[in-house]
Amino acid sequence: MIVIKTSLCIFLFFIISIFFNNSFAIDLKSDNVIFNEVGYKFDKNKNRSVLYADYNLIFENKSKYDDLQIKVTDYQCMYKTGDESISLKSGDKYYESLRDNNGFFNGCSGIDKFITWEAISYKNGEKYKSCYFRMKTYLPYFVWQTVVETGDITFTDLLHPIGGSCNLGITATCDGSICLNTSVNSNTSYNPSNIVITIKDDNTWEPPRIISPSSNSTVENNYITISGKGRNQDGNLPGLKTSFNAYYYEVQSTGDDDNWEGQLWIQCGITGTVSIFGINNTDVTFNGPPCGATITSMQDGQTISAGKYNLSGRVNSDTADDARRMQVQITGYNSDGTIYTPTKSYTPNVDTGTGEWRLDGLEAFCSIQYKASVSGYSSESQATHQSFLPEISGKEEVKYSVQNCPPEITSPKTNSTVENNYITISGKGRNQDGNLPSLKTSFNAYYYEVQSTGDGDNWEGQLWMQCGITGTVSIFGINNTDVTFNGPPCGATITSMQDGQTISAGKYNLSGRVNSDTADDARRMQVQITGYNSDGTIYTPTKSYTPNVDTGTGEWRLDGLEAFCFIQYKASVSGYSSESQATHQSFLPEKSGKEEVKYSVQNCPVKITNPKKDEMVSSTTQDTQNILIEGQASNGSTVDVSYKYNDFESPSYSVSSDSNNWSYEVQGVPVGFITISAVGRNTSDEPIQNNKDEVIIFSSKVFSVKTRNDSVFTEFYGTSMPTIDVNEGSLMSDVEISIDGFECSENAESDENGNWTYEYKHYAKRGEYIFKFKENSDSHLYKGRDYKKFKCIGSDLGMNCINEN
């Protein structure tokens, strides 16, 4: 009985508890109902009673490097569960607003309210560790409790197990109190509960990172250095990849701890990203260098000194090859604006590693103004982005000028000796008034104007200086401009022929130098030439010539001289100079060339010049002909001429060479292949060894056509090339005969003497006929000659034929 009463009391207490816990579920008129000190609210904007509590939840990823993903896996009695999936990078926080449900009609009055999440950490993009946890508000007795649990810690969890283990480090505070796996009294105010949950994994490895360039920066040139720190987890240095090409770049250690560097090329005018291969969140986005080329070493409007100078600057392009194709254009202008040097393009040296170019060895001339510009290469797509980048340092075009130079004489040099009388004085610079200077000398009273060479402020003046003296030239009105030098050595010399030289027979020239007191004296110089036989006797007596003298250059020339075989010559020159100059002459360097030279002419080998090798000689219709043979040989020598025909060899015919030429007409030469020989003999009538010549010719009759009448019949015959079949060679010859209006033709063969006869005779009583005769040969050397045409008219007495060509 006691047991029954006790049970009844417990049952009544349970009913009463349920009644009181749900008593606020009816339509009440007050705004809020507080039960058991838990702030559940009544929302009178709705037409029904809604009991709930709000929570301000903060998730914080306290992992040192890894990303974190938080997903909702389960919930109960919640109006607001927040985002189903949350991603946090290392150090990030996420703010959520949650609301639970304690409504009677939702079956949630007095029931556990919870949300379960799964947190997963990602190491280098791969799933590393995870943790199941939940935030729960529940009523164990008379006071609502809140807890963040990583396991099933209350008896009510038996109905809703958490679903997994926790391998991450978690902390939780509820309104400032630690509530991780420890229940705390729920918030009794009308304000939301503040719950902070931190999550981290145990990965303390520091991944590599890029230090330079920094994000959103702009690099200066194409070839850049990527600096960074740290190693991959396997201890190796990392690799780099980019968004602007498909290459993979290795890095090298700097030798300073785990610092490293890598080099790569980035096109100009683009924005790109560099990241560490296989490591997330290492992207660095920056701008490539501005496109184009500029000059940095020269300021616009700058004045420089005359002489050598350099230009340099910067260049950025799409590729290294484009950068190397950049051009520098330079134009020079005179002070009056006229062009001094036309625009010239240069290809400078380009260091693609630094983005710098350099052009060395340029020449700046006094008083000249220059304009220099540069041009590079870049694509249109990069030019579109270019406007958003900072300007490239330097200028694409600069104008600069060269200082005026005081006039000075640059040539001849002091103490030098000029080569000829008519000399050029060279100099540079202008007077202070901008005009060209004048010259004066110590050896005459004249003033000499100079002329611009067109090359900056360079100028030239010409004057005559006597031979064999020392003199001074200076700039009129300008002190300390004297240049003292020696005039040319006096006299004339031969420079084109060396003493003892051997020349070929034929036309030749002599030339040399001449210096004198005046131009007239120079023009009166003489050249004497004497010819000698090999035995020393005179061949041509001494003859004087007056050569052509160029007083401007001090050179003389004698053209059209004739040199004969085996003759020795002596040539000498004579000029004019005064005694005073001759006195000083000994102190001057010797003149170039010789005043007298001896030279000889080579022996002329025997040579047959006519007829030529393989030439066809024809002059008659007879069986033999006379052939003129001509050639060359040493003057005064004898030549034995002969010919050979088949087995026949003619006697030798001796002829003498006159002026290196000889000739002989051989009589009665037959038709056929003829070998002509010429053998030289010296003045002692002895054969000269290996001094002979030989040619093979073809002796032939002329091509002819004749007619003869036999009663009323007409017969054609004539001469042509002979038909030959001998050891020396063979040749087949015939005459092709055709009649206009008839398609067929006939051939008449030529015999060994070059005679032919057409075997058929012709008769015509009336009509007109055109006969054509063509000479044929099977030799590529000896072609048939022009055809013959005969017009024949028939009559009762036979045909009458006339040669029409």
CSV table of C-alpha atoms in Angstrom, one decimal, residues 736-747:
chain,number,residue,atom,x,y,z
A,736,GLU,CA,69.5,18.0,-148.5
A,737,ILE,CA,67.5,19.0,-151.6
A,738,SER,CA,63.8,20.0,-151.4
A,739,ILE,CA,61.3,21.6,-153.8
A,740,ASP,CA,58.7,24.1,-152.6
A,741,GLY,CA,55.2,22.5,-152.7
A,742,PHE,CA,56.6,19.0,-152.3
A,743,GLU,CA,56.8,17.4,-148.8
A,744,CYS,CA,59.6,15.0,-149.6
A,745,SER,CA,63.3,15.8,-149.9
A,746,GLU,CA,66.4,14.0,-151.2
A,747,ASN,CA,70.0,13.9,-150.0
